[in-house]
Amino acid sequence: MKTQQLLGIGIACYALTMRLFARLGVSGVRVPMTTEERVWAATFAVAAGTAMLALLLIIVKQQQDSPKTYQRRVIGLCVSAVVSTVVLRAVTWLPGPELLPSNDFLNAYGADFRVVVYELIFAAWLGLPLGALGVVVFRFQRGVTRWATFAGCVFGVGWAGWKVAGTAARYCTGNVIALESPVSVATGLTALTLLVGGLLSGQIGGALRRARETREYTLARRADDERHATPAPDSTNSPVA
């Protein structure tokens, strides 16, 4: 699969995750989300993280990895994604109180072990791929692409860290976390905006550069063809002084 396709899948799945959470909003009316919607949002995050890590594996393979190492890492990534997706779905089937729709899920059900598992899997597939992407982008990119994408990854890792810290605090202490959902949504939207903007700026910049190089090559080739097509002046036909 081409790197552009993996990048597109990753961005699309991150956007789908935030599309589901956007209804919680950061102000105004906040519409409760069902547990089913939250599971789908986390599943899209797993798909996005898988795409981003696969993209990074391809980049690393081109630089140093042997085929066997690359194959093992790809298999490990696929197994981790499948297991995480199954656990996200299966954990809601475990015995326990019904998880009714809520606009503040962690505060409402954070004492439930099922919710802790959901939150930690979600946070892992947000933070780890974005952290790895941020490191690679910071090392190998320049300009707007580097800084915008890196900033988006920092916000994404911060979003994951907020979820882990909030989950641990809620489960261990039982205390309600003020503004948990609005902060989470605002951080996620900021991360998505910067991430998509940075990655697209790199793709657009690369496309414009290739178009400019193609145009310059075409013009140079045409000028060269015209120069060779024009017969050179015959010195024997020139008037004698």
Tab-separated table of C-alpha atoms in Angstrom:
chain	number	residue	atom	x	y	z
A	1	MET	CA	0.000	0.000	0.000
A	2	LYS	CA	1.360	3.415	-0.915
A	3	THR	CA	2.322	5.897	1.773
A	4	GLN	CA	-0.219	8.418	0.442
A	5	GLN	CA	-3.014	5.895	0.917
A	6	LEU	CA	-1.963	5.125	4.480
A	7	LEU	CA	-1.760	8.825	5.231
A	8	GLY	CA	-5.241	9.358	3.805
A	9	ILE	CA	-6.673	6.473	5.845
A	10	GLY	CA	-5.090	7.823	9.016
A	11	ILE	CA	-6.401	11.354	8.526
A	12	ALA	CA	-9.877	10.109	7.575
A	13	CYS	CA	-10.139	7.857	10.639
A	14	TYR	CA	-8.927	10.580	12.999
A	15	ALA	CA	-11.548	12.873	11.463
A	16	LEU	CA	-14.256	10.230	12.005
A	17	THR	CA	-13.212	9.906	15.637
A	18	MET	CA	-13.520	13.633	16.200
A	19	ARG	CA	-16.745	13.777	14.185
A	20	LEU	CA	-18.350	11.511	16.770
A	21	PHE	CA	-16.947	13.417	19.741
A	22	ALA	CA	-17.712	16.845	18.290
A	23	ARG	CA	-21.308	16.569	19.464
A	24	LEU	CA	-20.043	16.932	23.041
A	25	GLY	CA	-18.736	20.369	22.074
A	26	VAL	CA	-16.733	22.787	24.155
A	27	SER	CA	-19.611	25.219	24.709
A	28	GLY	CA	-23.354	25.448	24.203
A	29	VAL	CA	-25.606	22.385	24.077
A	30	ARG	CA	-23.733	19.111	24.565
A	31	VAL	CA	-25.554	16.070	23.199
A	32	PRO	CA	-24.935	12.817	25.148
A	33	MET	CA	-23.079	10.041	23.346
A	34	THR	CA	-24.045	6.398	23.571
A	35	THR	CA	-21.541	3.719	24.527
A	36	GLU	CA	-21.861	2.293	21.011
A	37	GLU	CA	-20.777	5.626	19.512
A	38	ARG	CA	-17.831	5.814	21.869
A	39	VAL	CA	-16.718	2.299	20.945
A	40	TRP	CA	-16.858	3.249	17.259
A	41	ALA	CA	-14.878	6.434	17.947
A	42	ALA	CA	-12.185	4.412	19.707
A	43	THR	CA	-12.228	1.830	16.892
A	44	PHE	CA	-11.604	4.578	14.331
A	45	ALA	CA	-8.710	5.768	16.530
A	46	VAL	CA	-7.229	2.244	16.412
A	47	ALA	CA	-7.554	2.237	12.601
A	48	ALA	CA	-5.946	5.675	12.366
A	49	GLY	CA	-3.099	4.687	14.673
A	50	THR	CA	-2.521	1.494	12.712
A	51	ALA	CA	-2.312	3.434	9.447
A	52	MET	CA	0.127	5.965	10.910
A	53	LEU	CA	2.375	3.293	12.434
A	54	ALA	CA	2.325	1.307	9.173
A	55	LEU	CA	3.372	4.481	7.364
A	56	LEU	CA	6.259	4.946	9.781
A	57	LEU	CA	7.288	1.296	9.405
A	58	ILE	CA	7.572	1.801	5.648
A	59	ILE	CA	9.761	4.857	6.200
A	60	VAL	CA	11.999	2.985	8.662
A	61	LYS	CA	12.205	-0.005	6.311
A	62	GLN	CA	13.533	2.220	3.536
A	63	GLN	CA	16.286	3.406	5.864
A	64	GLN	CA	17.523	0.471	7.947
A	65	ASP	CA	15.142	-2.429	8.587
A	66	SER	CA	15.738	-5.884	7.129
A	67	PRO	CA	12.764	-7.624	5.422
A	68	LYS	CA	12.338	-10.071	8.333
A	69	THR	CA	12.351	-7.314	10.946
A	70	TYR	CA	9.854	-5.327	8.906
A	71	GLN	CA	7.601	-8.372	8.520
A	72	ARG	CA	7.647	-9.095	12.268
A	73	ARG	CA	6.761	-5.499	13.075
A	74	VAL	CA	3.905	-5.456	10.580
A	75	ILE	CA	2.511	-8.710	12.003
A	76	GLY	CA	2.816	-7.356	15.545
A	77	LEU	CA	1.054	-4.144	14.547
A	78	CYS	CA	-1.815	-6.000	12.866
A	79	VAL	CA	-2.263	-8.393	15.806
A	80	SER	CA	-2.263	-5.495	18.290
A	81	ALA	CA	-4.861	-3.611	16.251
A	82	VAL	CA	-7.146	-6.635	15.942
A	83	VAL	CA	-6.871	-7.518	19.638
A	84	SER	CA	-7.544	-3.913	20.666
A	85	THR	CA	-10.595	-3.703	18.412
A	86	VAL	CA	-12.006	-6.972	19.776
A	87	VAL	CA	-11.406	-5.933	23.390
A	88	LEU	CA	-13.077	-2.557	22.818
A	89	ARG	CA	-16.179	-4.362	21.629
A	90	ALA	CA	-16.086	-7.280	24.073
A	91	VAL	CA	-15.551	-5.173	27.194
A	92	THR	CA	-19.022	-3.645	26.814
A	93	TRP	CA	-20.522	-7.143	26.963
A	94	LEU	CA	-19.062	-7.898	30.400
A	95	PRO	CA	-21.510	-8.018	33.312
A	96	GLY	CA	-22.149	-4.699	34.993
A	97	PRO	CA	-24.526	-1.746	35.237
A	98	GLU	CA	-25.940	-0.391	31.991
A	99	LEU	CA	-23.828	2.411	30.541
A	100	LEU	CA	-26.461	4.946	29.537
A	101	PRO	CA	-25.782	7.825	27.100
A	102	SER	CA	-23.697	10.539	28.727
A	103	ASN	CA	-21.981	13.791	27.821
A	104	ASP	CA	-19.376	13.243	30.571
A	105	PHE	CA	-18.620	9.529	30.279
A	106	LEU	CA	-15.551	9.355	32.506
A	107	ASN	CA	-17.129	11.190	35.410
A	108	ALA	CA	-20.352	9.217	35.072
A	109	TYR	CA	-18.815	5.734	34.808
A	110	GLY	CA	-15.114	6.104	35.621
A	111	ALA	CA	-15.391	3.799	38.610
A	112	ASP	CA	-16.404	0.935	36.297
A	113	PHE	CA	-13.517	-1.358	35.306
A	114	ARG	CA	-14.971	-1.745	31.793
A	115	VAL	CA	-14.700	1.990	31.239
A	116	VAL	CA	-11.105	2.014	32.488
A	117	VAL	CA	-10.152	-0.639	29.913
A	118	TYR	CA	-11.907	1.323	27.152
A	119	GLU	CA	-10.212	4.603	28.113
A	120	LEU	CA	-6.714	3.093	28.331
A	121	ILE	CA	-6.952	1.340	24.951
A	122	PHE	CA	-8.300	4.518	23.387
A	123	ALA	CA	-5.510	6.620	24.909
A	124	ALA	CA	-2.782	4.165	23.850
A	125	TRP	CA	-3.868	4.230	20.208
A	126	LEU	CA	-3.998	8.018	20.310
A	127	GLY	CA	-0.739	8.751	22.059
A	128	LEU	CA	1.744	6.157	20.785
A	129	PRO	CA	1.220	6.591	17.000
A	130	LEU	CA	1.084	10.391	17.240
A	131	GLY	CA	4.188	10.457	19.419
A	132	ALA	CA	6.098	8.308	16.916
A	133	LEU	CA	4.828	10.424	14.011
A	134	GLY	CA	5.916	13.603	15.767
A	135	VAL	CA	9.462	12.296	16.256
A	136	VAL	CA	9.802	11.250	12.606
A	137	VAL	CA	8.333	14.488	11.250
A	138	PHE	CA	10.562	16.609	13.480
A	139	ARG	CA	13.648	14.717	12.303
A	140	PHE	CA	13.004	14.588	8.574
A	141	GLN	CA	10.708	17.491	7.640
A	142	ARG	CA	11.255	21.228	7.441
A	143	GLY	CA	9.206	24.409	7.367
A	144	VAL	CA	5.476	24.632	8.038
A	145	THR	CA	4.980	20.880	7.645
A	146	ARG	CA	7.465	20.156	10.409
A	147	TRP	CA	6.164	22.602	12.985
A	148	ALA	CA	2.421	22.282	12.349
A	149	THR	CA	2.474	18.488	12.293
A	150	PHE	CA	4.752	18.298	15.333
A	151	ALA	CA	2.503	20.677	17.252
A	152	GLY	CA	-0.527	18.565	16.300
A	153	CYS	CA	1.254	15.441	17.546
A	154	VAL	CA	2.129	17.184	20.823
A	155	PHE	CA	-1.529	18.091	21.349
A	156	GLY	CA	-2.507	14.521	20.434
A	157	VAL	CA	-0.083	13.054	22.974
A	158	GLY	CA	-1.382	15.593	25.487
A	159	TRP	CA	-4.925	14.451	24.728
A	160	ALA	CA	-3.927	10.840	25.404
A	161	GLY	CA	-2.075	11.820	28.564
A	162	TRP	CA	-5.104	13.761	29.788
A	163	LYS	CA	-7.284	10.691	29.292
A	164	VAL	CA	-4.868	8.383	31.124
A	165	ALA	CA	-4.411	10.793	34.035
A	166	GLY	CA	-8.139	11.477	34.229
A	167	THR	CA	-8.990	7.787	34.129
A	168	ALA	CA	-6.498	6.960	36.888
A	169	ALA	CA	-7.639	9.865	39.064
A	170	ARG	CA	-11.322	9.063	38.648
A	171	TYR	CA	-10.921	5.340	39.260
A	172	CYS	CA	-8.495	5.586	42.208
A	173	THR	CA	-9.944	8.572	44.038
A	174	GLY	CA	-13.558	8.614	42.890
A	175	ASN	CA	-13.376	12.399	42.500
A	176	VAL	CA	-15.244	14.157	39.694
A	177	ILE	CA	-12.960	15.871	37.145
A	178	ALA	CA	-14.213	19.338	36.285
A	179	LEU	CA	-14.494	20.043	32.546
A	180	GLU	CA	-13.126	16.616	31.581
A	181	SER	CA	-15.069	16.271	28.333
A	182	PRO	CA	-14.738	19.914	27.093
A	183	VAL	CA	-10.964	19.869	27.666
A	184	SER	CA	-10.678	16.494	25.943
A	185	VAL	CA	-12.709	17.621	22.923
A	186	ALA	CA	-10.900	20.965	22.616
A	187	THR	CA	-7.477	19.281	22.786
A	188	GLY	CA	-8.533	16.664	20.255
A	189	LEU	CA	-9.876	19.224	17.781
A	190	THR	CA	-6.698	21.304	18.084
A	191	ALA	CA	-4.561	18.214	17.503
A	192	LEU	CA	-6.601	17.181	14.467
A	193	THR	CA	-6.529	20.673	12.915
A	194	LEU	CA	-2.762	21.068	13.291
A	195	LEU	CA	-2.040	17.494	12.254
A	196	VAL	CA	-4.155	17.585	9.097
A	197	GLY	CA	-2.949	21.080	8.196
A	198	GLY	CA	0.694	20.123	8.605
A	199	LEU	CA	0.482	16.850	6.712
A	200	LEU	CA	-1.554	18.350	3.876
A	201	SER	CA	0.818	21.297	3.584
A	202	GLY	CA	3.618	18.818	3.001
A	203	GLN	CA	1.627	16.907	0.382
A	204	ILE	CA	0.507	20.112	-1.393
A	205	GLY	CA	4.020	21.562	-1.245
A	206	GLY	CA	5.456	18.369	-2.718
A	207	ALA	CA	2.851	18.319	-5.495
A	208	LEU	CA	3.550	21.967	-6.389
A	209	ARG	CA	7.293	21.338	-6.395
A	210	ARG	CA	6.921	18.325	-8.684
A	211	ALA	CA	4.630	20.309	-10.993
A	212	ARG	CA	7.158	23.154	-11.164
A	213	GLU	CA	10.019	20.755	-11.867
A	214	THR	CA	7.973	19.011	-14.569
A	215	ARG	CA	7.146	22.349	-16.200
A	216	GLU	CA	10.768	23.489	-16.114
A	217	TYR	CA	11.897	20.172	-17.595
A	218	THR	CA	9.256	20.367	-20.339
A	219	LEU	CA	10.251	23.925	-21.286
A	220	ALA	CA	13.945	23.030	-21.301
A	221	ARG	CA	13.279	19.939	-23.424
A	222	ARG	CA	11.159	21.923	-25.875
A	223	ALA	CA	13.860	24.583	-26.210
A	224	ASP	CA	16.470	21.883	-26.779
A	225	ASP	CA	14.293	20.179	-29.426
A	226	GLU	CA	13.735	23.480	-31.228
A	227	ARG	CA	17.454	24.236	-31.175
A	228	HIS	CA	18.278	20.897	-32.759
A	229	ALA	CA	15.441	21.166	-35.284
A	230	THR	CA	16.697	24.521	-36.669
A	231	PRO	CA	19.423	23.944	-39.317
A	232	ALA	CA	22.705	25.635	-38.622
A	233	PRO	CA	23.713	28.429	-41.023
A	234	ASP	CA	25.756	27.124	-44.029
A	235	SER	CA	29.029	28.968	-43.992
A	236	THR	CA	29.643	28.157	-47.688
A	237	ASN	CA	26.607	30.184	-48.762
A	238	SER	CA	27.646	33.303	-46.929
A	239	PRO	CA	28.586	36.232	-49.169
A	240	VAL	CA	32.267	36.601	-49.898
A	241	ALA	CA	33.738	39.816	-48.603
